[in-house]
Amino acid sequence: EAGVAQSPRYKIIEKRQSVAFWCNPISGHATLYWYQQILGQGPKLLIQFQNNGVVDDSQLPKDRFSAERLKGVDSTLKIQPAKLEDSAVYLCASSKKTGDSYEQYFGPGTRLTVT
Amino acid sequence: AQSVAQPEDQVNVAEGNPLTVKCTYSVSGNPYLFWYVQYPNRGLQFLLKYITGDNLVKGSYGFEAEFNKSQTSFHLKKPSALVSDSALYFCAVRRDGSGNTGKLIFGQGTTLQVKP
């Protein structure tokens, strides 16, 4: 079974530029998550999708971050414009459904550096 | 509000010795608890989870964890550490119950260093 795929793996941009990350979840997984992991901290949920609907985006900075999952499979996360404090690893995860007992499977992450 | 605390930034242990990585949690209602491991430049890998039932949970790579409701703890353990166990370990909690989106709350992580 293929794992969660993410691209790019690394990205360096200047502040005020835009950037987009792509995620392909495990086949058949209805729930998709985007996390932000700042160095030295645990991952923090940015947004959660169930199929193509948003379940939780309470911690997404909506003035600059956006995400979509149009066909209920792949997802993109965009930052526009980027700030220095957005430097982090962006992790995508998926699970079979939004259920408490289902573990999440994580992709390798995209390391973003904003200069 | 839900929270997870991992009181040790780093745990050092000699190969072959038992290891413990500590985790305490705060959540209203029944907790669902998870341990993940992160190797350099890689995503998090699921190790084990507690949902209900036996307080001692066994997981991947010989790891186990003990759920203690009275102490609100979920410590990760392994009887004999390997150098290859050296990595960053995260504890996470989710609250059960209907209407819950299932959001995971992670601790800040504990670096495990196993020396030969």
PDB file of C-alpha atoms in Angstrom:
ATOM      1  CA  GLU A   1       0.000   0.000   0.000  1.00  0.00           C
ATOM      2  CA  ALA A   2       1.445   3.344  -1.046  1.00  0.00           C
ATOM      3  CA  GLY A   3       1.831   5.932   1.686  1.00  0.00           C
ATOM      4  CA  VAL A   4       0.887   9.585   1.798  1.00  0.00           C
ATOM      5  CA  ALA A   5       2.747  11.503  -0.895  1.00  0.00           C
ATOM      6  CA  GLN A   6       3.785  15.133  -0.601  1.00  0.00           C
ATOM      7  CA  SER A   7       5.631  17.551  -2.855  1.00  0.00           C
ATOM      8  CA  PRO A   8       7.839  19.413  -2.926  1.00  0.00           C
ATOM      9  CA  ARG A   9      10.033  18.079  -0.122  1.00  0.00           C
ATOM     10  CA  TYR A  10      11.853  21.369   0.331  1.00  0.00           C
ATOM     11  CA  LYS A  11      11.033  24.950  -0.594  1.00  0.00           C
ATOM     12  CA  ILE A  12      12.860  28.211   0.008  1.00  0.00           C
ATOM     13  CA  ILE A  13      11.066  31.494  -0.711  1.00  0.00           C
ATOM     14  CA  GLU A  14      11.356  35.116   0.253  1.00  0.00           C
ATOM     15  CA  LYS A  15       8.829  36.768   2.523  1.00  0.00           C
ATOM     16  CA  ARG A  16       5.741  38.101   0.763  1.00  0.00           C
ATOM     17  CA  GLN A  17       6.052  35.438  -1.945  1.00  0.00           C
ATOM     18  CA  SER A  18       3.476  32.703  -2.501  1.00  0.00           C
ATOM     19  CA  VAL A  19       3.926  28.971  -2.176  1.00  0.00           C
ATOM     20  CA  ALA A  20       1.782  25.866  -2.650  1.00  0.00           C
ATOM     21  CA  PHE A  21       2.118  22.351  -1.312  1.00  0.00           C
ATOM     22  CA  TRP A  22       0.510  19.218  -2.705  1.00  0.00           C
ATOM     23  CA  CYS A  23      -0.662  16.081  -0.930  1.00  0.00           C
ATOM     24  CA  ASN A  24      -1.983  12.745  -2.189  1.00  0.00           C
ATOM     25  CA  PRO A  25      -3.455  10.639   0.633  1.00  0.00           C
ATOM     26  CA  ILE A  26      -3.578   6.883   0.947  1.00  0.00           C
ATOM     27  CA  SER A  27      -6.111   5.429  -1.455  1.00  0.00           C
ATOM     28  CA  GLY A  28      -9.534   5.118   0.123  1.00  0.00           C
ATOM     29  CA  HIS A  29      -8.806   7.439   3.025  1.00  0.00           C
ATOM     30  CA  ALA A  30     -11.685   9.876   3.359  1.00  0.00           C
ATOM     31  CA  THR A  31     -10.103  12.199   5.900  1.00  0.00           C
ATOM     32  CA  LEU A  32      -7.134  14.432   5.132  1.00  0.00           C
ATOM     33  CA  TYR A  33      -5.236  16.695   7.514  1.00  0.00           C
ATOM     34  CA  TRP A  34      -2.668  19.463   7.109  1.00  0.00           C
ATOM     35  CA  TYR A  35      -0.372  20.119  10.070  1.00  0.00           C
ATOM     36  CA  GLN A  36       2.265  22.767  10.697  1.00  0.00           C
ATOM     37  CA  GLN A  37       5.319  21.619  12.670  1.00  0.00           C
ATOM     38  CA  ILE A  38       7.588  24.408  13.848  1.00  0.00           C
ATOM     39  CA  LEU A  39      11.079  23.366  14.894  1.00  0.00           C
ATOM     40  CA  GLY A  40      11.074  22.063  18.471  1.00  0.00           C
ATOM     41  CA  GLN A  41       7.295  21.722  18.657  1.00  0.00           C
ATOM     42  CA  GLY A  42       4.696  19.082  18.024  1.00  0.00           C
ATOM     43  CA  PRO A  43       2.528  19.235  14.916  1.00  0.00           C
ATOM     44  CA  LYS A  44      -0.415  21.633  15.031  1.00  0.00           C
ATOM     45  CA  LEU A  45      -3.531  20.973  12.969  1.00  0.00           C
ATOM     46  CA  LEU A  46      -4.241  23.636  10.360  1.00  0.00           C
ATOM     47  CA  ILE A  47      -7.182  22.107   8.529  1.00  0.00           C
ATOM     48  CA  GLN A  48      -9.082  18.823   8.316  1.00  0.00           C
ATOM     49  CA  PHE A  49     -11.156  17.591   5.380  1.00  0.00           C
ATOM     50  CA  GLN A  50     -13.743  14.831   5.291  1.00  0.00           C
ATOM     51  CA  ASN A  51     -13.933  13.935   1.592  1.00  0.00           C
ATOM     52  CA  ASN A  52     -14.021  17.417   0.012  1.00  0.00           C
ATOM     53  CA  GLY A  53     -15.667  19.211   2.926  1.00  0.00           C
ATOM     54  CA  VAL A  54     -13.891  21.139   5.676  1.00  0.00           C
ATOM     55  CA  VAL A  55     -14.375  19.635   9.144  1.00  0.00           C
ATOM     56  CA  ASP A  56     -12.070  21.875  11.165  1.00  0.00           C
ATOM     57  CA  ASP A  57     -10.121  24.951  10.088  1.00  0.00           C
ATOM     58  CA  SER A  58     -10.194  26.775  13.400  1.00  0.00           C
ATOM     59  CA  GLN A  59      -6.403  27.172  13.543  1.00  0.00           C
ATOM     60  CA  LEU A  60      -5.844  28.089   9.894  1.00  0.00           C
ATOM     61  CA  PRO A  61      -4.662  31.724   9.464  1.00  0.00           C
ATOM     62  CA  LYS A  62      -7.251  32.454   6.841  1.00  0.00           C
ATOM     63  CA  ASP A  63      -5.850  35.848   5.904  1.00  0.00           C
ATOM     64  CA  ARG A  64      -2.886  34.135   4.267  1.00  0.00           C
ATOM     65  CA  PHE A  65      -3.458  30.369   4.227  1.00  0.00           C
ATOM     66  CA  SER A  66      -5.929  28.502   2.053  1.00  0.00           C
ATOM     67  CA  ALA A  67      -6.516  24.841   1.292  1.00  0.00           C
ATOM     68  CA  GLU A  68      -8.712  22.831  -0.983  1.00  0.00           C
ATOM     69  CA  ARG A  69      -9.588  19.241  -1.746  1.00  0.00           C
ATOM     70  CA  LEU A  70     -11.813  19.617  -4.762  1.00  0.00           C
ATOM     71  CA  LYS A  71     -12.425  15.987  -5.731  1.00  0.00           C
ATOM     72  CA  GLY A  72     -12.055  14.468  -2.295  1.00  0.00           C
ATOM     73  CA  VAL A  73      -8.635  13.014  -3.054  1.00  0.00           C
ATOM     74  CA  ASP A  74      -5.619  15.289  -3.597  1.00  0.00           C
ATOM     75  CA  SER A  75      -5.236  18.479  -1.630  1.00  0.00           C
ATOM     76  CA  THR A  76      -3.254  21.679  -1.936  1.00  0.00           C
ATOM     77  CA  LEU A  77      -2.250  24.104   0.805  1.00  0.00           C
ATOM     78  CA  LYS A  78      -1.303  27.636  -0.201  1.00  0.00           C
ATOM     79  CA  ILE A  79       0.361  30.491   1.639  1.00  0.00           C
ATOM     80  CA  GLN A  80       0.037  33.982   0.189  1.00  0.00           C
ATOM     81  CA  PRO A  81       1.908  36.077   1.187  1.00  0.00           C
ATOM     82  CA  ALA A  82       4.441  34.173   3.280  1.00  0.00           C
ATOM     83  CA  LYS A  83       5.913  35.537   6.485  1.00  0.00           C
ATOM     84  CA  LEU A  84       9.145  34.617   8.241  1.00  0.00           C
ATOM     85  CA  GLU A  85       7.189  32.820  10.975  1.00  0.00           C
ATOM     86  CA  ASP A  86       5.713  30.446   8.398  1.00  0.00           C
ATOM     87  CA  SER A  87       9.047  28.629   8.252  1.00  0.00           C
ATOM     88  CA  ALA A  88       8.137  25.108   9.319  1.00  0.00           C
ATOM     89  CA  VAL A  89       7.527  21.577   8.108  1.00  0.00           C
ATOM     90  CA  TYR A  90       4.073  21.117   6.621  1.00  0.00           C
ATOM     91  CA  LEU A  91       2.777  17.613   7.150  1.00  0.00           C
ATOM     92  CA  CYS A  92      -0.114  15.991   5.381  1.00  0.00           C
ATOM     93  CA  ALA A  93      -1.866  13.009   6.959  1.00  0.00           C
ATOM     94  CA  SER A  94      -4.833  10.833   6.112  1.00  0.00           C
ATOM     95  CA  SER A  95      -7.086   8.382   7.889  1.00  0.00           C
ATOM     96  CA  LYS A  96      -9.890   6.065   6.867  1.00  0.00           C
ATOM     97  CA  LYS A  97     -12.572   8.276   8.355  1.00  0.00           C
ATOM     98  CA  THR A  98     -13.167  10.907  10.956  1.00  0.00           C
ATOM     99  CA  GLY A  99     -13.396   8.471  13.801  1.00  0.00           C
ATOM    100  CA  ASP A 100     -11.700   8.554  17.122  1.00  0.00           C
ATOM    101  CA  SER A 101     -10.035   5.172  16.885  1.00  0.00           C
ATOM    102  CA  TYR A 102      -8.539   5.575  13.450  1.00  0.00           C
ATOM    103  CA  GLU A 103      -4.854   6.393  13.421  1.00  0.00           C
ATOM    104  CA  GLN A 104      -3.490   8.963  11.032  1.00  0.00           C
ATOM    105  CA  TYR A 105      -0.802   8.171   8.484  1.00  0.00           C
ATOM    106  CA  PHE A 106       1.671  10.945   7.736  1.00  0.00           C
ATOM    107  CA  GLY A 107       3.560  11.934   4.626  1.00  0.00           C
ATOM    108  CA  PRO A 108       7.249  12.933   4.670  1.00  0.00           C
ATOM    109  CA  GLY A 109       6.432  16.636   4.902  1.00  0.00           C
ATOM    110  CA  THR A 110       7.486  19.769   3.060  1.00  0.00           C
ATOM    111  CA  ARG A 111      10.158  21.852   4.755  1.00  0.00           C
ATOM    112  CA  LEU A 112       9.489  25.541   4.054  1.00  0.00           C
ATOM    113  CA  THR A 113      12.112  28.184   4.685  1.00  0.00           C
ATOM    114  CA  VAL A 114      11.029  31.813   4.382  1.00  0.00           C
ATOM    115  CA  THR A 115      13.899  34.309   4.120  1.00  0.00           C
TER     116      THR A 115
ATOM    117  CA  ALA B   1      -9.214  22.201  26.672  1.00  0.00           C
ATOM    118  CA  GLN B   2      -7.144  19.219  25.663  1.00  0.00           C
ATOM    119  CA  SER B   3      -3.404  19.187  26.246  1.00  0.00           C
ATOM    120  CA  VAL B   4      -0.445  16.839  26.292  1.00  0.00           C
ATOM    121  CA  ALA B   5       2.766  17.234  28.254  1.00  0.00           C
ATOM    122  CA  GLN B   6       6.018  15.433  27.611  1.00  0.00           C
ATOM    123  CA  PRO B   7       8.125  16.587  30.571  1.00  0.00           C
ATOM    124  CA  GLU B   8      11.493  15.499  29.181  1.00  0.00           C
ATOM    125  CA  ASP B   9      13.045  17.156  26.149  1.00  0.00           C
ATOM    126  CA  GLN B  10      15.561  14.330  25.892  1.00  0.00           C
ATOM    127  CA  VAL B  11      15.969  10.839  27.294  1.00  0.00           C
ATOM    128  CA  ASN B  12      19.332   9.111  27.220  1.00  0.00           C
ATOM    129  CA  VAL B  13      19.655   5.358  27.673  1.00  0.00           C
ATOM    130  CA  ALA B  14      22.289   2.722  27.013  1.00  0.00           C
ATOM    131  CA  GLU B  15      21.611   0.047  24.436  1.00  0.00           C
ATOM    132  CA  GLY B  16      20.062  -3.024  26.021  1.00  0.00           C
ATOM    133  CA  ASN B  17      18.615  -1.102  28.949  1.00  0.00           C
ATOM    134  CA  PRO B  18      14.891  -0.471  29.396  1.00  0.00           C
ATOM    135  CA  LEU B  19      13.548   2.888  28.283  1.00  0.00           C
ATOM    136  CA  THR B  20      10.603   5.040  29.302  1.00  0.00           C
ATOM    137  CA  VAL B  21       9.338   8.170  27.583  1.00  0.00           C
ATOM    138  CA  LYS B  22       6.800  10.014  29.701  1.00  0.00           C
ATOM    139  CA  CYS B  23       3.483  11.525  28.663  1.00  0.00           C
ATOM    140  CA  THR B  24       0.653  13.060  30.658  1.00  0.00           C
ATOM    141  CA  TYR B  25      -2.585  14.397  29.248  1.00  0.00           C
ATOM    142  CA  SER B  26      -5.569  16.527  30.069  1.00  0.00           C
ATOM    143  CA  VAL B  27      -8.891  15.960  28.345  1.00  0.00           C
ATOM    144  CA  SER B  28     -12.561  16.072  29.191  1.00  0.00           C
ATOM    145  CA  GLY B  29     -14.221  12.726  28.729  1.00  0.00           C
ATOM    146  CA  ASN B  30     -12.495   9.531  27.737  1.00  0.00           C
ATOM    147  CA  PRO B  31      -9.141   9.954  26.013  1.00  0.00           C
ATOM    148  CA  TYR B  32      -7.860   8.217  22.939  1.00  0.00           C
ATOM    149  CA  LEU B  33      -4.062   8.197  23.162  1.00  0.00           C
ATOM    150  CA  PHE B  34      -1.401   7.708  20.517  1.00  0.00           C
ATOM    151  CA  TRP B  35       2.364   7.490  20.202  1.00  0.00           C
ATOM    152  CA  TYR B  36       4.203   8.464  17.028  1.00  0.00           C
ATOM    153  CA  VAL B  37       7.912   8.378  16.150  1.00  0.00           C
ATOM    154  CA  GLN B  38       9.700  10.750  13.797  1.00  0.00           C
ATOM    155  CA  TYR B  39      13.047  10.010  12.177  1.00  0.00           C
ATOM    156  CA  PRO B  40      15.102  12.853  10.645  1.00  0.00           C
ATOM    157  CA  ASN B  41      13.600  14.271   7.459  1.00  0.00           C
ATOM    158  CA  ARG B  42      10.688  11.877   7.614  1.00  0.00           C
ATOM    159  CA  GLY B  43       7.053  12.110   8.602  1.00  0.00           C
ATOM    160  CA  LEU B  44       5.548  10.712  11.755  1.00  0.00           C
ATOM    161  CA  GLN B  45       5.090   6.972  11.998  1.00  0.00           C
ATOM    162  CA  PHE B  46       2.326   5.436  14.102  1.00  0.00           C
ATOM    163  CA  LEU B  47       3.575   3.244  16.963  1.00  0.00           C
ATOM    164  CA  LEU B  48       0.554   2.364  19.064  1.00  0.00           C
ATOM    165  CA  LYS B  49      -2.756   3.585  20.440  1.00  0.00           C
ATOM    166  CA  TYR B  50      -5.032   3.199  23.438  1.00  0.00           C
ATOM    167  CA  ILE B  51      -8.761   3.303  22.787  1.00  0.00           C
ATOM    168  CA  THR B  52     -10.299   1.082  25.427  1.00  0.00           C
ATOM    169  CA  GLY B  53      -9.715  -2.213  27.197  1.00  0.00           C
ATOM    170  CA  ASP B  54      -6.394  -3.484  28.532  1.00  0.00           C
ATOM    171  CA  ASN B  55      -4.300  -0.686  30.006  1.00  0.00           C
ATOM    172  CA  LEU B  56      -1.106  -2.159  28.546  1.00  0.00           C
ATOM    173  CA  VAL B  57      -0.945  -1.629  24.821  1.00  0.00           C
ATOM    174  CA  LYS B  58       1.621  -3.281  22.566  1.00  0.00           C
ATOM    175  CA  GLY B  59       2.771  -1.674  19.345  1.00  0.00           C
ATOM    176  CA  SER B  60       5.373  -1.689  16.612  1.00  0.00           C
ATOM    177  CA  TYR B  61       9.110  -2.397  17.038  1.00  0.00           C
ATOM    178  CA  GLY B  62       8.675  -3.888  20.524  1.00  0.00           C
ATOM    179  CA  PHE B  63       7.254  -0.737  22.078  1.00  0.00           C
ATOM    180  CA  GLU B  64       4.425  -0.749  24.581  1.00  0.00           C
ATOM    181  CA  ALA B  65       2.595   1.870  26.593  1.00  0.00           C
ATOM    182  CA  GLU B  66       0.640   1.820  29.805  1.00  0.00           C
ATOM    183  CA  PHE B  67      -2.521   3.827  30.253  1.00  0.00           C
ATOM    184  CA  ASN B  68      -3.023   5.063  33.815  1.00  0.00           C
ATOM    185  CA  LYS B  69      -6.316   6.877  34.229  1.00  0.00           C
ATOM    186  CA  SER B  70      -5.754   8.020  37.811  1.00  0.00           C
ATOM    187  CA  GLN B  71      -2.418   9.595  36.932  1.00  0.00           C
ATOM    188  CA  THR B  72      -3.602  10.710  33.467  1.00  0.00           C
ATOM    189  CA  SER B  73      -0.457   9.225  31.993  1.00  0.00           C
ATOM    190  CA  PHE B  74       0.438   7.166  28.937  1.00  0.00           C
ATOM    191  CA  HIS B  75       4.157   6.387  29.192  1.00  0.00           C
ATOM    192  CA  LEU B  76       5.965   4.687  26.331  1.00  0.00           C
ATOM    193  CA  LYS B  77       8.226   1.784  27.246  1.00  0.00           C
ATOM    194  CA  LYS B  78      10.543  -0.777  25.756  1.00  0.00           C
ATOM    195  CA  PRO B  79      12.291  -3.555  27.700  1.00  0.00           C
ATOM    196  CA  SER B  80      15.568  -3.379  25.763  1.00  0.00           C
ATOM    197  CA  ALA B  81      16.565  -0.278  23.783  1.00  0.00           C
ATOM    198  CA  LEU B  82      18.304  -0.388  20.407  1.00  0.00           C
ATOM    199  CA  VAL B  83      20.535   2.284  18.885  1.00  0.00           C
ATOM    200  CA  SER B  84      18.080   2.372  15.974  1.00  0.00           C
ATOM    201  CA  ASP B  85      15.339   3.506  18.388  1.00  0.00           C
ATOM    202  CA  SER B  86      17.037   6.910  18.563  1.00  0.00           C
ATOM    203  CA  ALA B  87      14.460   9.374  17.227  1.00  0.00           C
ATOM    204  CA  LEU B  88      11.881  11.992  18.199  1.00  0.00           C
ATOM    205  CA  TYR B  89       8.782  10.646  19.932  1.00  0.00           C
ATOM    206  CA  PHE B  90       5.408  12.342  20.126  1.00  0.00           C
ATOM    207  CA  CYS B  91       2.455  11.592  22.363  1.00  0.00           C
ATOM    208  CA  ALA B  92      -0.987  12.711  21.176  1.00  0.00           C
ATOM    209  CA  VAL B  93      -4.513  12.750  22.574  1.00  0.00           C
ATOM    210  CA  ARG B  94      -7.946  12.889  21.067  1.00  0.00           C
ATOM    211  CA  ARG B  95     -11.239  13.223  22.887  1.00  0.00           C
ATOM    212  CA  ASP B  96     -13.928  10.638  22.247  1.00  0.00           C
ATOM    213  CA  GLY B  97     -17.583  11.308  21.818  1.00  0.00           C
ATOM    214  CA  SER B  98     -19.978  12.176  19.062  1.00  0.00           C
ATOM    215  CA  GLY B  99     -19.543  15.493  17.341  1.00  0.00           C
ATOM    216  CA  ASN B 100     -15.823  15.394  17.887  1.00  0.00           C
ATOM    217  CA  THR B 101     -13.850  16.171  14.772  1.00  0.00           C
ATOM    218  CA  GLY B 102     -11.133  13.840  15.980  1.00  0.00           C
ATOM    219  CA  LYS B 103      -8.443  16.497  16.124  1.00  0.00           C
ATOM    220  CA  LEU B 104      -5.164  15.196  17.556  1.00  0.00           C
ATOM    221  CA  ILE B 105      -3.345  17.329  20.101  1.00  0.00           C
ATOM    222  CA  PHE B 106       0.393  16.598  20.172  1.00  0.00           C
ATOM    223  CA  GLY B 107       2.968  17.026  22.894  1.00  0.00           C
ATOM    224  CA  GLN B 108       6.155  18.920  22.144  1.00  0.00           C
ATOM    225  CA  GLY B 109       8.151  15.741  21.600  1.00  0.00           C
ATOM    226  CA  THR B 110      10.936  13.876  23.402  1.00  0.00           C
ATOM    227  CA  THR B 111      14.242  13.051  21.768  1.00  0.00           C
ATOM    228  CA  LEU B 112      15.388   9.546  22.603  1.00  0.00           C
ATOM    229  CA  GLN B 113      19.122   8.947  22.394  1.00  0.00           C
ATOM    230  CA  VAL B 114      20.286   5.341  22.700  1.00  0.00           C
ATOM    231  CA  LYS B 115      24.033   4.969  23.078  1.00  0.00           C
ATOM    232  CA  PRO B 116      25.971   1.800  22.205  1.00  0.00           C
TER     233      PRO B 116
END
